One Martini backbone bead per residue (centre of mass of N, CA, C, O) as a GRO file, in nm:
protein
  213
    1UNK     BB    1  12.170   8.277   8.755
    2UNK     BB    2  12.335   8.591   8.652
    3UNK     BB    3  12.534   8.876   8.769
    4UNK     BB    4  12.679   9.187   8.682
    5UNK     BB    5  12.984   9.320   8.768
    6UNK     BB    6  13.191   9.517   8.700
    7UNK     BB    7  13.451   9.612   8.896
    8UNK     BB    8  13.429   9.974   8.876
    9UNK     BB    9  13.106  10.002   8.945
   10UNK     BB   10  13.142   9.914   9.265
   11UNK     BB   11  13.266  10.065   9.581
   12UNK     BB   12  13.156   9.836   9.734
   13UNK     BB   13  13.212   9.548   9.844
   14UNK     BB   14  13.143   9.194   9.750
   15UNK     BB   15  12.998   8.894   9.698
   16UNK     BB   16  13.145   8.653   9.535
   17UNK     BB   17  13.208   8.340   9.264
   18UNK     BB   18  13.322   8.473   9.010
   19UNK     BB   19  13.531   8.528   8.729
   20UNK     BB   20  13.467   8.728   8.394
   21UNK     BB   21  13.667   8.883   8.330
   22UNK     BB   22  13.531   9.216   8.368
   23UNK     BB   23  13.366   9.032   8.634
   24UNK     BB   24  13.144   8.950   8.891
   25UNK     BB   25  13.017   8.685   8.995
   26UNK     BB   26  12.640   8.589   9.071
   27UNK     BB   27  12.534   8.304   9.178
   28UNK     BB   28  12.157   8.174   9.178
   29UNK     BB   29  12.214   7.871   9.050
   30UNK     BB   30  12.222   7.638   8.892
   31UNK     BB   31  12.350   7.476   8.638
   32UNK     BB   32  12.278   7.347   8.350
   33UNK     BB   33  12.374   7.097   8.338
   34UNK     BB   34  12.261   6.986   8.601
   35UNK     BB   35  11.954   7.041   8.443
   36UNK     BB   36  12.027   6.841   8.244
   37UNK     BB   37  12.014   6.580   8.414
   38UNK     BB   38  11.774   6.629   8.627
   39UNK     BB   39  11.570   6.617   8.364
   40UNK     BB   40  11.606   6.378   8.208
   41UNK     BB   41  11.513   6.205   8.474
   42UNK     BB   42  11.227   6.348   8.492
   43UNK     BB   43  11.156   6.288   8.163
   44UNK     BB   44  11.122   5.956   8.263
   45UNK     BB   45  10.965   5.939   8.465
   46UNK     BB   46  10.681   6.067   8.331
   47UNK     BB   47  10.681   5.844   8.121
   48UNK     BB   48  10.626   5.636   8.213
   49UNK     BB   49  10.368   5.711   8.384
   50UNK     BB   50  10.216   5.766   8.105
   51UNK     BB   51  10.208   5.473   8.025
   52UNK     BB   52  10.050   5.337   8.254
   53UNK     BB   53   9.807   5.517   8.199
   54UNK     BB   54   9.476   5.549   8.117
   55UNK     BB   55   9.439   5.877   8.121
   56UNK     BB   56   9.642   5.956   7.952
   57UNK     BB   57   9.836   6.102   7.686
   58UNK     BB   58   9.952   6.186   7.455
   59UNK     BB   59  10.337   6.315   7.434
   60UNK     BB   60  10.551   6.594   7.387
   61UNK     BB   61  10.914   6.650   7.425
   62UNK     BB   62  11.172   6.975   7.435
   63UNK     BB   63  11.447   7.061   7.401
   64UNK     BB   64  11.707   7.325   7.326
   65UNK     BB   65  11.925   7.121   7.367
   66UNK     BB   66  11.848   6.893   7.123
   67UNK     BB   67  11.831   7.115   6.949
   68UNK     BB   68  11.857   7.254   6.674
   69UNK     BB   69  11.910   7.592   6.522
   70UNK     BB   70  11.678   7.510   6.314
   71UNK     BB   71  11.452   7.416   6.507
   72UNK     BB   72  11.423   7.651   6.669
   73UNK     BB   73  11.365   7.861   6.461
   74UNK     BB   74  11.070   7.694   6.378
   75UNK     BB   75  10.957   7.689   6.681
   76UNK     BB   76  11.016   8.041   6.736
   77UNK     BB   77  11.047   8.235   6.467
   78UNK     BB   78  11.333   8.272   6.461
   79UNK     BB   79  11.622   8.327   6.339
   80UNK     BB   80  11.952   8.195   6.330
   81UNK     BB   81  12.070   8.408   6.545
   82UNK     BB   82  11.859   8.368   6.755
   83UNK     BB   83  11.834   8.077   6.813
   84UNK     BB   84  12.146   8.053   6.895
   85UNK     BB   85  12.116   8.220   7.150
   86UNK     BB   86  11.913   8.047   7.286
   87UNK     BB   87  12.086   7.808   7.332
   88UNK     BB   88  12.232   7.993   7.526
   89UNK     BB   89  12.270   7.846   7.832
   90UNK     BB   90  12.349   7.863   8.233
   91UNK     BB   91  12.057   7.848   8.427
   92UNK     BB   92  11.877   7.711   8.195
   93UNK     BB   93  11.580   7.523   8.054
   94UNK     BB   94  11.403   7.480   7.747
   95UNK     BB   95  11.065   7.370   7.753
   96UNK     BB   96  10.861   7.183   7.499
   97UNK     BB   97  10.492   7.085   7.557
   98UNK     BB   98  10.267   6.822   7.385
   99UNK     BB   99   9.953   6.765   7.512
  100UNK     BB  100   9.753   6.715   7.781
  101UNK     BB  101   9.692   6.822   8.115
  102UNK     BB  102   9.789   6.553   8.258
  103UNK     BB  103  10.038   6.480   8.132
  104UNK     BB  104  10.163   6.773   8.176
  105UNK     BB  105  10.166   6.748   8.478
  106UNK     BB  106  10.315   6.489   8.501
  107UNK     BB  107  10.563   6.646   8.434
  108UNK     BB  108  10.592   6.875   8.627
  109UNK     BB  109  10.589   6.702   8.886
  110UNK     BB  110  10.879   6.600   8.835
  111UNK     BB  111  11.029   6.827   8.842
  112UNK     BB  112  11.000   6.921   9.116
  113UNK     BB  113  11.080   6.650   9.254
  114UNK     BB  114  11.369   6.675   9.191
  115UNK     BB  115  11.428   6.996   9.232
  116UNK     BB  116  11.261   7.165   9.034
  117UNK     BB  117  11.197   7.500   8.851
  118UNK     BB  118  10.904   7.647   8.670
  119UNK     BB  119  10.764   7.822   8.416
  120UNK     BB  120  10.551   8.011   8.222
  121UNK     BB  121  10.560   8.207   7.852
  122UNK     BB  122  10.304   8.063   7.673
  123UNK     BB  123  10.507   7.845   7.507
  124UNK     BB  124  10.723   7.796   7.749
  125UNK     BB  125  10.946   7.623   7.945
  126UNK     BB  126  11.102   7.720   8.250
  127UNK     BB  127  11.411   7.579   8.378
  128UNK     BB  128  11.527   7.549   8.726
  129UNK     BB  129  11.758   7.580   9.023
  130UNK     BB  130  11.694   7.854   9.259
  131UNK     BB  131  11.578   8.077   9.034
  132UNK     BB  132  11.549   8.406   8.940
  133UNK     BB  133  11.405   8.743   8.858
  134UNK     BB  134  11.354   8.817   9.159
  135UNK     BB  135  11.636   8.771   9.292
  136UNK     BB  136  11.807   8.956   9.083
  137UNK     BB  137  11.735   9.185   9.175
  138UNK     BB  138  11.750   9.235   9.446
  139UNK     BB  139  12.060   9.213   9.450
  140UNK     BB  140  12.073   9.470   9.320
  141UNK     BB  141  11.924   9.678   9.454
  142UNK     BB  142  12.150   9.642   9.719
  143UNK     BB  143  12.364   9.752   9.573
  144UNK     BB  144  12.286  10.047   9.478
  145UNK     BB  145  12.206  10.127   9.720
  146UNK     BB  146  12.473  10.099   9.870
  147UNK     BB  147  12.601  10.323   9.643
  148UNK     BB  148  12.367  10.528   9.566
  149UNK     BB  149  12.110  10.487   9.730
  150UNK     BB  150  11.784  10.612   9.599
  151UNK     BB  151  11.591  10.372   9.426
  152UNK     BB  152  11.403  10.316   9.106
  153UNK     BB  153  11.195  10.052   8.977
  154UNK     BB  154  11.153   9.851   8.686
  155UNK     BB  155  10.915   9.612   8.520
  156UNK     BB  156  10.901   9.423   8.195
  157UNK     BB  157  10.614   9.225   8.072
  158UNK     BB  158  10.380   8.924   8.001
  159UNK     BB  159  10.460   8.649   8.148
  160UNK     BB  160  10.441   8.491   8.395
  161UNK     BB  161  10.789   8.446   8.438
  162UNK     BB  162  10.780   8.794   8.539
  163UNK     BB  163  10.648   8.806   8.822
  164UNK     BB  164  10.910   8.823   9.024
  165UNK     BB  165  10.997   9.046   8.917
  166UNK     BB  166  10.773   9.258   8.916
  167UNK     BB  167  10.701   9.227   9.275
  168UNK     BB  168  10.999   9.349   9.328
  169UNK     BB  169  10.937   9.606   9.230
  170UNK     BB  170  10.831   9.929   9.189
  171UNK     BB  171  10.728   9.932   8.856
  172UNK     BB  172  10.516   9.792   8.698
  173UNK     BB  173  10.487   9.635   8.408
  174UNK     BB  174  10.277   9.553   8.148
  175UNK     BB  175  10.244   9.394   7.841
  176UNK     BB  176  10.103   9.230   7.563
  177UNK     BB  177   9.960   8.981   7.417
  178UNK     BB  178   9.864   8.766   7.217
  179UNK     BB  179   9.562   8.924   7.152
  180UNK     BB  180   9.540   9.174   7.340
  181UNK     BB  181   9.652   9.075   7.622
  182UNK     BB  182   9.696   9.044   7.917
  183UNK     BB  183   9.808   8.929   8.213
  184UNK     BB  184   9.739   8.777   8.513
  185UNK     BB  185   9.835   8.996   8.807
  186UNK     BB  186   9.914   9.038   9.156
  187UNK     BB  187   9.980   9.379   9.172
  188UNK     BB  188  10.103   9.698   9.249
  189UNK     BB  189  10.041   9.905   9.055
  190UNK     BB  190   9.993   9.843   8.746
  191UNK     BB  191  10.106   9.925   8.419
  192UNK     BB  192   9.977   9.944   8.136
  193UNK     BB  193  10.024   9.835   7.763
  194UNK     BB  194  10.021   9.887   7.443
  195UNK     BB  195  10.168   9.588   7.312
  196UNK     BB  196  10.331   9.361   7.133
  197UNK     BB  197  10.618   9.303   7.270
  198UNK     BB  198  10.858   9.513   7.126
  199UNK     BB  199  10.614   9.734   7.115
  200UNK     BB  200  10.544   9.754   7.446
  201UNK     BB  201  10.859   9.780   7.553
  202UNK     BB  202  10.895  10.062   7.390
  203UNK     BB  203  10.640  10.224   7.527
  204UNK     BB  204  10.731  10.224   7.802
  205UNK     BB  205  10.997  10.383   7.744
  206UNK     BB  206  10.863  10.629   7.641
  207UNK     BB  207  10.621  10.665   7.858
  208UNK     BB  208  10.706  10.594   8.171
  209UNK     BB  209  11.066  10.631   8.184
  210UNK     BB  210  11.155  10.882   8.064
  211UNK     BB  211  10.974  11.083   8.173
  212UNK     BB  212  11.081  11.036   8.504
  213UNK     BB  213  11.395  11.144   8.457
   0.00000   0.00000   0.00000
């Protein structure tokens, strides 16, 4: 995962680890490379033990790296331009399983036992390498305040992987999931937004957010 800050947007200095155009990049985890070639590996391992165990049961397993813009397009609901964008991954990779769940059980502890890090978002899963969405939180926030004094933080979500963010920020907000449920989460006062998707997102900002302005 990484921050980007234009060059003149903070006035004062701060470490970072690459330029990219006019930004300053802070890396805060493995490179996608990296997790794929790490990922590989653990679900090489994972498929073994699954195959000798007389208790697991058939597992199909696929990254969005493995496939056509076609395939993601189909299995995300998403069009040929969003699925497109979808591939274009920097610092994790989504993986999507479909087993019973000692055998899916057995994919995520191998992933974990590499070195390897994920969330659940629902429908997939996010594999990282050291990085979250908490962390690039914290990392902006540290910045802000050093160049602006105080400031509040908002964070919308919906799903496991947005815990890390969400708990990080002074106002988390949940939007609803698919079947107008709420995702359990322990936080500070969030404040719940109805509007599944893009719907309780906009709901949100229009509501809780802009008002405050």
């Amino acid at each position: 995962m990484r921050e980007f800050s234009a060059r003149p947007y903070f006035r004062l200095p701060f470490a970072y680890d690459r330029v990219a155009g006019n930004y300053l990049v802070i890396e805060l985890g493995m490179s996608y490379k990296d997790i794929r070639h790490i990922l590989k590996k653990a679900l090489a391992e994972a498929c073994t033990e699954i195959e000798n165990s007389e208790r697991a049961g058939n597992i199909f397993i696929t990254s969005f790296g493995d496939m056509s813009v076609e395939d993601v397009s189909r299995l995300t609901d998403l069009n040929l331009k969003q699925a497109e964008l979808a591939k274009q991954r920097e610092y994790s990779e989504t993986v999507h399983i479909e087993g019973d769940k000692r055998s899916t059980n057995i994919v995520l502890n191998h992933i974990q036992q590499n070195g390897l890090e994920y969330s659940f978002g629902g429908r997939f899963y996010e594999v990282t390498g050291g990085n979250d969405k908490g962390k690039a939180i914290k990392v902006l926030n540290e910045l802000f305040r050093l160049n602006f004094g105080n400031i509040h933080t908002f964070g919308l979500g919906d799903s496991e992987n947005d815990y890390s963010m969400l708990e990080t920020v002074d106002s988390p907000i949940l939007v609803q999931r698919p079947g107008n449920k709420w995702h359990k989460m322990r936080l500070r006062n969030p404040s719940y937004v109805r509007g599944v998707g893009p719907e309780g997102f906009s709901r949100a900002v229009t509501d809780i957010i802009l008002p405050m302005e």
